[in-house]
Short mmCIF file of C-alpha atoms in Angstrom, two decimals:
data_model
loop_
_atom_site.label_atom_id
_atom_site.label_comp_id
_atom_site.label_asym_id
_atom_site.label_seq_id
_atom_site.Cartn_x
_atom_site.Cartn_y
_atom_site.Cartn_z
CA MET A 1314 0.01 0.01 0.00
CA LYS A 1315 1.98 2.99 -1.31
CA TYR A 1316 -0.55 5.62 -0.18
CA PHE A 1317 -1.76 5.64 3.41
CA PRO A 1318 -5.48 6.49 3.44
CA ILE A 1319 -6.49 9.22 5.90
CA PHE A 1320 -9.21 11.85 6.26
CA ILE A 1321 -7.88 15.33 7.11
CA ASP A 1322 -9.83 17.79 9.25
CA ALA A 1323 -10.32 20.69 6.87
CA GLU A 1324 -11.58 23.12 9.54
CA HIS A 1325 -8.20 24.85 9.78
CA ILE A 1326 -6.72 24.02 6.39
CA HIS A 1327 -5.66 26.79 3.99
CA CYS A 1328 -5.31 25.32 0.51
CA LEU A 1329 -3.57 26.93 -2.45
CA VAL A 1330 -4.71 26.11 -5.97
CA VAL A 1331 -2.33 27.17 -8.75
CA GLY A 1332 -4.18 27.40 -12.03
CA ALA A 1333 -7.76 28.31 -12.81
CA GLY A 1334 -8.85 26.12 -15.71
CA GLU A 1335 -11.50 23.40 -15.77
CA VAL A 1336 -9.28 20.94 -13.87
CA ALA A 1337 -8.66 23.50 -11.13
CA ALA A 1338 -12.41 24.20 -11.03
CA ARG A 1339 -13.12 20.54 -10.23
CA LYS A 1340 -10.65 20.64 -7.34
CA CYS A 1341 -12.18 23.87 -6.03
CA GLU A 1342 -15.68 22.36 -6.21
CA LEU A 1343 -14.48 19.46 -4.07
CA LEU A 1344 -12.72 21.74 -1.58
CA LEU A 1345 -15.79 23.94 -1.27
CA LYS A 1346 -17.68 20.99 0.18
CA THR A 1347 -15.35 21.28 3.17
CA PRO A 1348 -14.73 24.24 5.53
CA ALA A 1349 -11.22 24.72 4.10
CA LYS A 1350 -10.04 28.21 3.17
CA ILE A 1351 -9.07 28.34 -0.52
CA THR A 1352 -6.76 30.66 -2.47
CA VAL A 1353 -6.57 30.38 -6.26
CA VAL A 1354 -3.62 31.97 -8.09
CA ALA A 1355 -3.59 32.19 -11.91
CA PRO A 1356 -3.01 34.81 -14.64
CA TRP A 1357 -5.99 33.46 -16.60
CA VAL A 1358 -9.30 32.38 -15.03
CA SER A 1359 -11.99 30.18 -16.51
CA ASN A 1360 -15.65 31.07 -16.17
CA ALA A 1361 -16.17 28.03 -13.89
CA VAL A 1362 -13.54 29.23 -11.38
CA ARG A 1363 -14.77 32.84 -11.59
CA GLU A 1364 -18.26 31.62 -10.69
CA LEU A 1365 -16.90 29.63 -7.72
CA ALA A 1366 -14.98 32.73 -6.57
CA LYS A 1367 -18.32 34.25 -5.58
CA SER A 1368 -18.03 32.15 -2.42
CA GLU A 1369 -16.53 33.98 0.55
CA GLN A 1370 -14.58 30.79 1.20
CA LEU A 1371 -12.49 31.24 -1.97
CA THR A 1372 -10.01 34.06 -2.71
CA LEU A 1373 -9.04 34.58 -6.36
CA ILE A 1374 -5.69 36.26 -7.20
CA GLU A 1375 -5.22 36.96 -10.94
CA ARG A 1376 -1.46 36.89 -11.48
CA GLU A 1377 1.46 34.49 -11.93
CA PHE A 1378 2.43 32.23 -9.06
CA ASP A 1379 4.88 33.66 -6.52
CA ALA A 1380 6.89 31.62 -4.01
CA ASN A 1381 5.34 33.68 -1.19
CA ASP A 1382 1.96 32.19 -2.12
CA LEU A 1383 3.05 29.06 -0.26
CA ASP A 1384 3.30 30.88 3.06
CA GLN A 1385 0.79 29.73 5.70
CA LYS A 1386 -0.56 27.04 3.38
CA GLN A 1387 -1.00 23.40 4.43
CA MET A 1388 -2.03 21.94 1.07
CA VAL A 1389 -1.37 22.75 -2.58
CA PHE A 1390 -3.02 21.67 -5.82
CA VAL A 1391 -1.07 22.48 -8.96
CA ALA A 1392 -3.21 22.47 -12.11
CA THR A 1393 -1.31 24.25 -14.88
CA ASP A 1394 -0.10 22.99 -18.27
CA ASN A 1395 3.43 24.35 -17.64
CA GLU A 1396 5.54 21.30 -16.72
CA ALA A 1397 8.53 23.37 -15.56
CA LEU A 1398 6.31 25.46 -13.30
CA ASN A 1399 4.58 22.37 -11.94
CA GLN A 1400 7.94 20.83 -11.07
CA SER A 1401 9.16 24.03 -9.44
CA ILE A 1402 6.07 24.44 -7.27
CA HIS A 1403 6.26 20.77 -6.28
CA ASP A 1404 9.89 21.15 -5.20
CA GLN A 1405 9.25 24.33 -3.22
CA ALA A 1406 6.18 22.93 -1.47
CA HIS A 1407 7.94 19.68 -0.62
CA ALA A 1408 10.90 21.58 0.82
CA LYS A 1409 8.50 23.45 3.13
CA GLY A 1410 6.78 20.23 4.22
CA ILE A 1411 3.52 21.16 2.51
CA LEU A 1412 1.28 18.47 1.04
CA VAL A 1413 1.35 18.93 -2.73
CA ASN A 1414 -0.60 17.40 -5.60
CA VAL A 1415 0.29 18.05 -9.22
CA VAL A 1416 -2.83 17.05 -11.09
CA ASP A 1417 -2.43 14.09 -13.54
CA ASN A 1418 1.25 13.68 -12.60
CA THR A 1419 1.43 10.94 -9.97
CA PRO A 1420 5.24 11.08 -9.43
CA LEU A 1421 4.81 14.71 -8.34
CA CYS A 1422 2.03 13.95 -5.87
CA LYS A 1423 2.78 13.74 -2.17
CA PHE A 1424 -0.93 12.95 -1.75
CA ILE A 1425 -3.69 11.98 -4.12
CA THR A 1426 -7.39 12.79 -4.05
CA PRO A 1427 -9.54 9.67 -3.93
CA SER A 1428 -12.67 8.89 -5.84
CA ILE A 1429 -15.50 9.72 -3.46
CA VAL A 1430 -19.00 8.48 -2.72
CA ASP A 1431 -20.46 11.33 -0.67
CA ARG A 1432 -23.28 10.55 1.73
CA SER A 1433 -22.12 13.04 4.35
CA PRO A 1434 -21.40 12.46 7.14
CA ILE A 1435 -20.70 9.04 5.60
CA ILE A 1436 -17.91 9.37 2.99
CA ILE A 1437 -16.39 6.49 1.06
CA ALA A 1438 -13.03 7.25 -0.50
CA MET A 1439 -11.25 4.97 -2.97
CA SER A 1440 -7.93 5.05 -4.74
CA SER A 1441 -6.01 3.08 -7.35
CA GLY A 1442 -2.76 4.88 -6.56
CA GLY A 1443 -3.20 6.76 -9.83
CA VAL A 1444 -2.76 3.68 -12.01
CA ALA A 1445 -6.37 2.82 -12.99
CA PRO A 1446 -8.66 5.85 -12.82
CA VAL A 1447 -11.22 4.42 -15.25
CA LEU A 1448 -11.55 1.23 -13.20
CA LEU A 1449 -11.92 3.35 -10.09
CA ARG A 1450 -14.69 5.35 -11.72
CA TYR A 1451 -16.43 2.10 -12.63
CA ILE A 1452 -16.27 0.86 -9.02
CA ARG A 1453 -17.58 4.20 -7.73
CA GLN A 1454 -20.55 4.01 -10.09
CA LYS A 1455 -21.34 0.53 -8.74
CA LEU A 1456 -21.20 1.77 -5.17
CA GLU A 1457 -23.33 4.80 -5.98
CA SER A 1458 -26.02 2.48 -7.32
CA VAL A 1459 -26.15 0.12 -4.30
CA ILE A 1460 -25.68 2.54 -1.36
CA PRO A 1461 -29.01 4.25 -0.62
CA HIS A 1462 -28.84 8.02 -0.71
CA ASN A 1463 -30.58 8.26 2.68
CA ILE A 1464 -27.80 6.26 4.36
CA LYS A 1465 -26.66 9.69 5.53
CA ARG A 1466 -29.61 9.61 7.97
CA LEU A 1467 -27.99 6.70 9.76
CA GLY A 1468 -24.75 8.64 9.96
CA GLU A 1469 -26.48 11.70 11.42
CA PHE A 1470 -28.45 9.55 13.86
CA SER A 1471 -25.30 7.77 15.02
CA GLU A 1472 -23.53 11.09 15.50
CA LYS A 1473 -26.43 12.41 17.58
CA TYR A 1474 -26.31 9.52 20.06
CA ARG A 1475 -22.64 8.66 19.96
CA ASP A 1476 -21.64 10.42 23.22
CA LYS A 1477 -24.72 9.18 25.05
CA VAL A 1478 -23.97 5.53 24.11
CA LYS A 1479 -20.30 6.02 25.05
CA GLN A 1480 -21.27 7.27 28.50
CA ALA A 1481 -23.69 4.38 29.09
CA LEU A 1482 -21.48 1.59 27.80
CA GLY A 1483 -17.86 1.64 28.92
CA SER A 1484 -16.70 -1.36 26.90
CA VAL A 1485 -15.68 -0.91 23.25
CA THR A 1486 -17.03 -4.40 22.50
CA ASP A 1487 -20.38 -3.61 24.14
CA ARG A 1488 -20.67 -0.41 22.13
CA ARG A 1489 -19.91 -2.25 18.91
CA TYR A 1490 -22.53 -4.91 19.62
CA PHE A 1491 -25.04 -2.22 20.48
CA TRP A 1492 -24.48 -0.21 17.34
CA GLU A 1493 -24.54 -3.32 15.13
CA ASP A 1494 -27.92 -4.24 16.60
CA VAL A 1495 -29.16 -0.70 16.08
CA LEU A 1496 -28.02 -0.41 12.48
CA ASP A 1497 -29.03 -3.95 11.45
CA GLY A 1498 -32.43 -3.96 13.15
CA ASP A 1499 -35.72 -2.10 13.38
CA ILE A 1500 -34.11 1.07 14.75
CA GLY A 1501 -31.90 1.47 11.67
CA GLU A 1502 -34.82 0.73 9.37
CA ASN A 1503 -36.92 3.41 11.07
CA VAL A 1504 -34.12 5.91 10.66
CA LEU A 1505 -33.86 5.15 6.96
CA GLN A 1506 -37.61 5.66 6.67
CA ASN A 1507 -37.26 9.01 8.53
CA ASN A 1508 -39.22 7.75 11.56
CA THR A 1509 -36.64 9.35 13.84
CA SER A 1510 -38.92 9.88 16.84
CA LEU A 1511 -39.79 6.20 17.04
CA ALA A 1512 -36.15 5.26 16.37
CA SER A 1513 -34.96 7.50 19.22
CA GLU A 1514 -37.42 5.91 21.64
CA GLN A 1515 -36.35 2.41 20.57
CA LEU A 1516 -32.69 3.31 20.93
CA GLN A 1517 -33.18 4.57 24.48
CA ASN A 1518 -35.00 1.38 25.47
CA SER A 1519 -32.30 -0.78 23.92
CA LEU A 1520 -29.53 1.26 25.56
CA ASN A 1521 -31.16 0.86 28.97
CA ALA A 1522 -31.27 -2.90 28.46
CA TYR A 1523 -27.61 -3.06 27.45
CA ALA A 1524 -26.50 -0.89 30.34
CA SER A 1525 -28.28 -3.20 32.81
CA GLY A 1526 -26.49 -6.25 31.40
CA ASN A 1527 -29.34 -7.59 29.28
CA LYS A 1528 -27.35 -7.60 26.07
CA PRO A 1529 -27.95 -10.38 23.53
CA ALA A 1530 -26.26 -13.71 24.11
CA GLY A 1531 -23.68 -15.10 21.72
CA GLN A 1532 -24.78 -16.81 18.53
CA VAL A 1533 -23.23 -19.20 15.99
CA TYR A 1534 -23.60 -18.80 12.26
CA LEU A 1535 -22.76 -21.80 10.07
CA VAL A 1536 -21.68 -20.11 6.85
CA GLY A 1537 -21.00 -21.82 3.54
CA ALA A 1538 -17.96 -20.19 1.96
CA GLY A 1539 -18.47 -21.81 -1.41
CA PRO A 1540 -15.83 -23.63 -3.44
CA GLY A 1541 -13.16 -20.93 -3.34
CA ASP A 1542 -13.95 -17.95 -5.57
CA PRO A 1543 -14.87 -15.06 -3.20
CA ASP A 1544 -17.27 -13.68 -5.84
CA LEU A 1545 -19.48 -16.71 -5.15
CA LEU A 1546 -20.12 -15.77 -1.52
CA THR A 1547 -23.70 -14.78 -0.69
CA PHE A 1548 -24.38 -11.24 0.50
CA ARG A 1549 -25.50 -12.62 3.85
CA ALA A 1550 -22.34 -14.67 4.25
CA LEU A 1551 -20.20 -11.59 3.65
CA ARG A 1552 -22.23 -9.46 6.06
CA LEU A 1553 -21.90 -12.03 8.86
CA MET A 1554 -18.18 -12.44 8.19
CA GLN A 1555 -17.82 -8.70 8.71
CA LYS A 1556 -19.75 -8.85 12.03
CA ALA A 1557 -18.02 -11.88 13.56
CA ASP A 1558 -15.97 -11.70 16.77
CA VAL A 1559 -14.51 -15.15 16.12
CA VAL A 1560 -14.22 -17.11 12.86
CA VAL A 1561 -13.66 -20.84 13.06
CA TYR A 1562 -12.60 -22.02 9.59
CA ASP A 1563 -11.50 -25.19 7.85
CA ARG A 1564 -8.86 -26.12 5.26
CA LEU A 1565 -11.14 -25.62 2.26
CA VAL A 1566 -11.71 -21.92 2.92
CA SER A 1567 -9.50 -19.96 0.51
CA ASN A 1568 -7.15 -17.18 1.62
CA ASP A 1569 -9.04 -14.77 -0.66
CA ILE A 1570 -12.20 -15.41 1.34
CA LEU A 1571 -10.43 -15.12 4.69
CA GLU A 1572 -9.25 -11.67 3.58
CA LEU A 1573 -12.91 -10.58 3.68
CA VAL A 1574 -13.30 -11.41 7.39
CA ARG A 1575 -13.39 -8.44 9.75
CA ARG A 1576 -9.82 -7.37 10.44
CA ASP A 1577 -9.96 -7.57 14.22
CA ALA A 1578 -11.86 -10.87 14.42
CA GLU A 1579 -10.10 -13.80 16.06
CA LYS A 1580 -9.46 -16.58 13.52
CA ILE A 1581 -9.23 -20.20 14.67
CA TYR A 1582 -8.10 -22.88 12.22
CA VAL A 1583 -9.65 -26.32 12.67
CA GLY A 1584 -8.92 -27.76 9.23
CA LYS A 1585 -8.66 -31.38 8.37
CA ALA A 1586 -6.23 -32.81 5.87
CA ARG A 1587 -6.18 -36.40 4.70
CA SER A 1588 -5.47 -38.68 7.69
CA ASN A 1589 -4.70 -35.63 9.83
CA HIS A 1590 -7.51 -34.11 11.86
CA THR A 1591 -6.06 -30.91 13.32
CA VAL A 1592 -9.04 -30.72 15.70
CA PRO A 1593 -11.39 -33.70 16.17
CA GLN A 1594 -14.99 -33.01 15.20
CA GLU A 1595 -16.28 -33.39 18.77
CA GLU A 1596 -13.85 -30.73 19.96
CA ILE A 1597 -14.97 -28.39 17.16
CA ASN A 1598 -18.58 -28.82 18.25
CA ASP A 1599 -17.71 -28.02 21.86
CA LEU A 1600 -15.50 -25.08 20.82
CA LEU A 1601 -18.37 -23.41 18.95
CA ALA A 1602 -20.61 -23.78 22.00
CA LYS A 1603 -17.93 -22.45 24.35
CA LEU A 1604 -17.21 -19.38 22.22
CA ALA A 1605 -20.91 -18.53 21.96
CA LYS A 1606 -21.43 -18.89 25.71
CA GLU A 1607 -18.69 -16.31 26.18
CA GLY A 1608 -20.93 -13.83 24.34
CA ASN A 1609 -19.21 -13.93 20.96
CA ARG A 1610 -20.70 -13.74 17.53
CA VAL A 1611 -19.17 -16.88 16.06
CA VAL A 1612 -18.96 -17.65 12.34
CA ARG A 1613 -18.22 -21.27 11.51
CA LEU A 1614 -16.85 -20.82 8.02
CA LYS A 1615 -16.96 -24.00 5.96
CA GLY A 1616 -15.87 -24.66 2.38
CA GLY A 1617 -18.78 -25.34 0.04
CA ASP A 1618 -22.13 -25.80 1.81
CA PRO A 1619 -22.40 -26.63 5.54
CA PHE A 1620 -24.95 -29.39 4.97
CA ILE A 1621 -23.30 -31.20 2.05
CA PHE A 1622 -20.47 -33.31 3.44
CA GLY A 1623 -19.67 -30.40 5.78
CA ARG A 1624 -20.78 -32.04 9.03
CA GLY A 1625 -22.83 -28.95 9.78
CA GLY A 1626 -25.68 -31.10 11.09
CA GLU A 1627 -23.43 -32.57 13.78
CA GLU A 1628 -22.25 -29.14 14.88
CA ILE A 1629 -25.71 -27.63 15.30
CA GLU A 1630 -26.92 -30.73 17.15
CA THR A 1631 -24.42 -29.81 19.85
CA LEU A 1632 -25.64 -26.20 19.81
CA VAL A 1633 -29.25 -27.31 20.21
CA GLU A 1634 -28.32 -29.58 23.13
CA GLN A 1635 -26.62 -26.64 24.87
CA GLY A 1636 -29.38 -24.12 24.14
CA ILE A 1637 -27.31 -21.88 21.85
CA ASP A 1638 -28.93 -19.84 19.07
CA PHE A 1639 -27.67 -20.48 15.57
CA GLN A 1640 -28.34 -19.73 11.94
CA VAL A 1641 -27.28 -21.57 8.79
CA VAL A 1642 -26.22 -19.71 5.64
CA PRO A 1643 -26.03 -22.04 2.63
CA GLY A 1644 -23.17 -21.80 0.17
CA ILE A 1645 -22.44 -23.01 -3.33
CA THR A 1646 -21.34 -26.59 -2.88
CA ALA A 1647 -18.15 -27.87 -4.50
CA ALA A 1648 -20.11 -30.02 -6.98
CA THR A 1649 -21.99 -27.14 -8.56
CA GLY A 1650 -18.97 -24.88 -8.44
CA ALA A 1651 -16.63 -27.43 -10.02
CA SER A 1652 -19.09 -28.54 -12.69
CA SER A 1653 -20.04 -24.98 -13.66
CA TYR A 1654 -16.46 -23.73 -13.88
CA ALA A 1655 -15.36 -26.86 -15.78
CA GLY A 1656 -18.16 -26.59 -18.31
CA ILE A 1657 -19.72 -29.90 -17.22
CA PRO A 1658 -23.49 -29.60 -16.56
CA LEU A 1659 -24.52 -32.11 -13.92
CA THR A 1660 -27.83 -32.67 -15.69
CA HIS A 1661 -28.56 -32.42 -19.39
CA ARG A 1662 -31.54 -33.54 -21.43
CA ASP A 1663 -29.37 -35.66 -23.73
CA HIS A 1664 -27.10 -37.13 -21.03
CA ALA A 1665 -28.41 -37.20 -17.45
CA GLN A 1666 -31.75 -36.64 -15.79
CA SER A 1667 -30.50 -37.22 -12.25
CA VAL A 1668 -27.38 -36.70 -10.18
CA THR A 1669 -25.99 -38.27 -7.00
CA PHE A 1670 -23.59 -36.63 -4.56
CA THR A 1671 -21.58 -39.12 -2.54
CA THR A 1672 -18.30 -39.40 -0.68
CA GLY A 1673 -15.23 -41.23 -1.88
CA HIS A 1674 -13.53 -41.06 1.50
CA LEU A 1675 -11.42 -44.11 2.31
CA LYS A 1676 -12.00 -46.05 5.51
CA ASN A 1677 -9.78 -49.08 6.16
CA ASP A 1678 -8.58 -48.85 2.53
CA THR A 1679 -12.05 -49.30 1.14
CA ILE A 1680 -15.14 -47.24 0.24
CA ASP A 1681 -18.38 -48.60 1.67
CA LEU A 1682 -21.12 -47.50 -0.73
CA ASP A 1683 -24.22 -49.05 -2.30
CA TRP A 1684 -22.45 -49.48 -5.63
CA PRO A 1685 -25.31 -51.17 -7.55
CA SER A 1686 -27.56 -48.18 -6.90
CA LEU A 1687 -24.93 -45.84 -8.32
CA VAL A 1688 -24.68 -47.64 -11.66
CA LYS A 1689 -27.68 -46.62 -13.72
CA PRO A 1690 -28.27 -45.02 -17.12
CA ASN A 1691 -28.72 -41.27 -17.77
CA HIS A 1692 -27.14 -40.42 -14.47
CA THR A 1693 -24.24 -38.30 -13.14
CA LEU A 1694 -22.13 -39.26 -10.15
CA VAL A 1695 -20.16 -36.74 -8.08
CA PHE A 1696 -17.62 -37.99 -5.55
CA TYR A 1697 -16.34 -35.68 -2.81
CA MET A 1698 -12.97 -36.47 -1.14
CA GLY A 1699 -12.31 -39.27 -3.61
CA LEU A 1700 -8.86 -38.54 -5.07
CA THR A 1701 -7.01 -41.04 -2.90
CA GLY A 1702 -9.62 -43.70 -3.54
CA LEU A 1703 -9.87 -43.02 -7.29
CA PRO A 1704 -8.62 -46.50 -8.40
CA ILE A 1705 -11.12 -48.16 -6.05
CA ILE A 1706 -13.99 -45.97 -7.31
CA CYS A 1707 -13.24 -46.79 -10.94
CA ASP A 1708 -12.80 -50.51 -10.22
CA LYS A 1709 -16.03 -50.78 -8.20
CA LEU A 1710 -18.11 -48.94 -10.81
CA ILE A 1711 -16.83 -51.18 -13.62
CA LYS A 1712 -17.34 -54.35 -11.60
CA HIS A 1713 -20.95 -53.36 -10.89
CA GLY A 1714 -21.82 -52.84 -14.53
CA MET A 1715 -20.69 -49.38 -15.63
CA ARG A 1716 -18.92 -49.48 -18.97
CA SER A 1717 -15.17 -49.05 -18.72
CA ASP A 1718 -15.05 -46.21 -21.25
CA MET A 1719 -17.48 -44.05 -19.25
CA PRO A 1720 -16.13 -40.46 -19.20
CA ILE A 1721 -14.75 -39.14 -15.92
CA ALA A 1722 -13.40 -35.72 -14.91
CA LEU A 1723 -11.23 -34.65 -12.00
CA VAL A 1724 -11.45 -31.00 -10.95
CA GLU A 1725 -8.78 -29.63 -8.61
CA GLY A 1726 -9.11 -26.22 -6.93
CA ALA A 1727 -12.54 -25.59 -8.42
CA THR A 1728 -13.47 -21.97 -9.25
CA ARG A 1729 -10.02 -20.66 -8.32
CA SER A 1730 -7.48 -19.25 -10.76
CA GLU A 1731 -5.35 -22.37 -10.33
CA GLN A 1732 -8.23 -24.74 -11.22
CA LYS A 1733 -7.17 -27.87 -13.13
CA VAL A 1734 -9.40 -30.27 -15.03
CA VAL A 1735 -8.28 -33.75 -16.10
CA THR A 1736 -10.58 -35.95 -18.19
CA GLY A 1737 -10.41 -39.57 -19.21
CA THR A 1738 -12.38 -42.80 -18.85
CA LEU A 1739 -12.86 -45.15 -15.92
CA ASP A 1740 -10.20 -47.53 -17.27
CA THR A 1741 -7.59 -44.88 -18.10
CA ILE A 1742 -7.92 -41.98 -15.65
CA SER A 1743 -5.84 -43.45 -12.81
CA ASP A 1744 -2.81 -44.02 -15.05
CA LEU A 1745 -2.66 -40.53 -16.60
CA GLU A 1746 0.37 -38.46 -15.61
CA ALA A 1747 -1.85 -35.41 -15.17
CA THR A 1748 -3.93 -37.33 -12.65
CA LYS A 1749 -0.87 -38.25 -10.60
CA ALA A 1750 0.00 -34.55 -10.23
CA LEU A 1751 -3.39 -33.58 -8.75
CA LYS A 1752 -3.83 -32.75 -5.07
CA PRO A 1753 -6.87 -32.37 -2.79
CA PRO A 1754 -9.36 -30.79 -2.86
CA THR A 1755 -10.29 -32.57 -6.09
CA LEU A 1756 -13.85 -33.44 -7.11
CA ILE A 1757 -14.71 -36.44 -9.30
CA ILE A 1758 -17.52 -36.29 -11.89
CA VAL A 1759 -18.59 -39.48 -13.67
CA GLY A 1760 -21.03 -39.61 -16.59
CA SER A 1761 -21.48 -38.82 -20.25
CA VAL A 1762 -21.94 -35.13 -19.35
CA VAL A 1763 -18.13 -35.01 -19.06
CA ASN A 1764 -18.03 -35.20 -22.88
CA LEU A 1765 -19.37 -31.63 -22.93
CA HIS A 1766 -16.27 -30.26 -21.17
CA LYS A 1767 -14.29 -29.44 -24.32
CA GLN A 1768 -17.23 -27.68 -25.92
CA LEU A 1769 -18.56 -25.77 -22.86
CA ASN A 1770 -15.36 -25.04 -20.93
CA TRP A 1771 -15.21 -21.30 -20.45
CA PHE A 1772 -13.18 -20.62 -17.31
CA ASN A 1773 -9.60 -21.64 -18.03
CA LYS A 1774 -9.47 -22.94 -21.60
#
């Protein structure tokens, strides 16, 4: 991060703008939204700047720049088309320790102005470090479209009661819980709808309850993190990840997804690799209960979907037994993620009218499944955790009547940039060199739908 993002109190800032063209006008318009004092120096003045100079906040001086113009200034924008002059003003300002920005010349900027979404008092500022302004504009347009304009009401409401809440609740954690409940619940909704009187009454009642120790108990959220691509997270999953005090996560949760967890949340790894359970399942169940009883908001972040080979059912059984509230947030399971990103539809009118999800996990060097029921026409099979047992899976399917040239696909790292897809047939796949190089997590898809991979593959051709 080359540029450190900060917000500067403009109450006592005196800013110099050198130049008075259209670019300078845009900077002045932005500065005029703050209480900063502004001086513009230029021998020629555009109509836009002359109009802005009608504000008592802005002083216009129509002459060439003079070194004395830097006196008593804390910030400088340079917006001229004279490169030598721009360089000279930059050097002088830098020597005096003044923040200087030479517009459209990143190497001569000691600070840069971000792209802004203004919902004052809520302000969102973004920067690309000057390297991708068009992309930044695109992101800002997206944010403008999804952030309601009246979100500023929540900002004003929070400002109004901030000191009162701080006096009533001494703990930073208690205050955070309180405000999250306010903003996420009925109070926040009433504020957005401009029902401020009702919202104020509700806030006071809620604050009294918190202050007397009747704050909400801890809760556990079982959240499906999907197969790996963070873009496949649900909105609800992301929101809960941002609220969590503690995140308990497994091996299949990608680093890109963990980056989206709230920065100050405690992260506890309980992943399981093949033949190596870092934390036994029973201990995970008890850990979730313990953390919730301590008053934490706990997110149990699981790769794929919590209820599809995620042992989520076992975990919430423990929570029910111990009287702990919980919610379940489904995620895109590995089967749908892998098949979609590999261009292999799990069902297709010409190939398969049904699909079975099963586990290929080895136990005592064998896989105990109802093999005859898995071998049927117009059907797709998906095996989770089956890479180690691949030779057994192929052998069992052939022995129970599936033709040996049935197409099969192995998908490693589904939906991620490093995704690999290896295809073959039941009698050849285990011997392929590409197969031997694969590592878990790898999903197995068996059926004639695999033949569509070459035609429909779109992700990493």
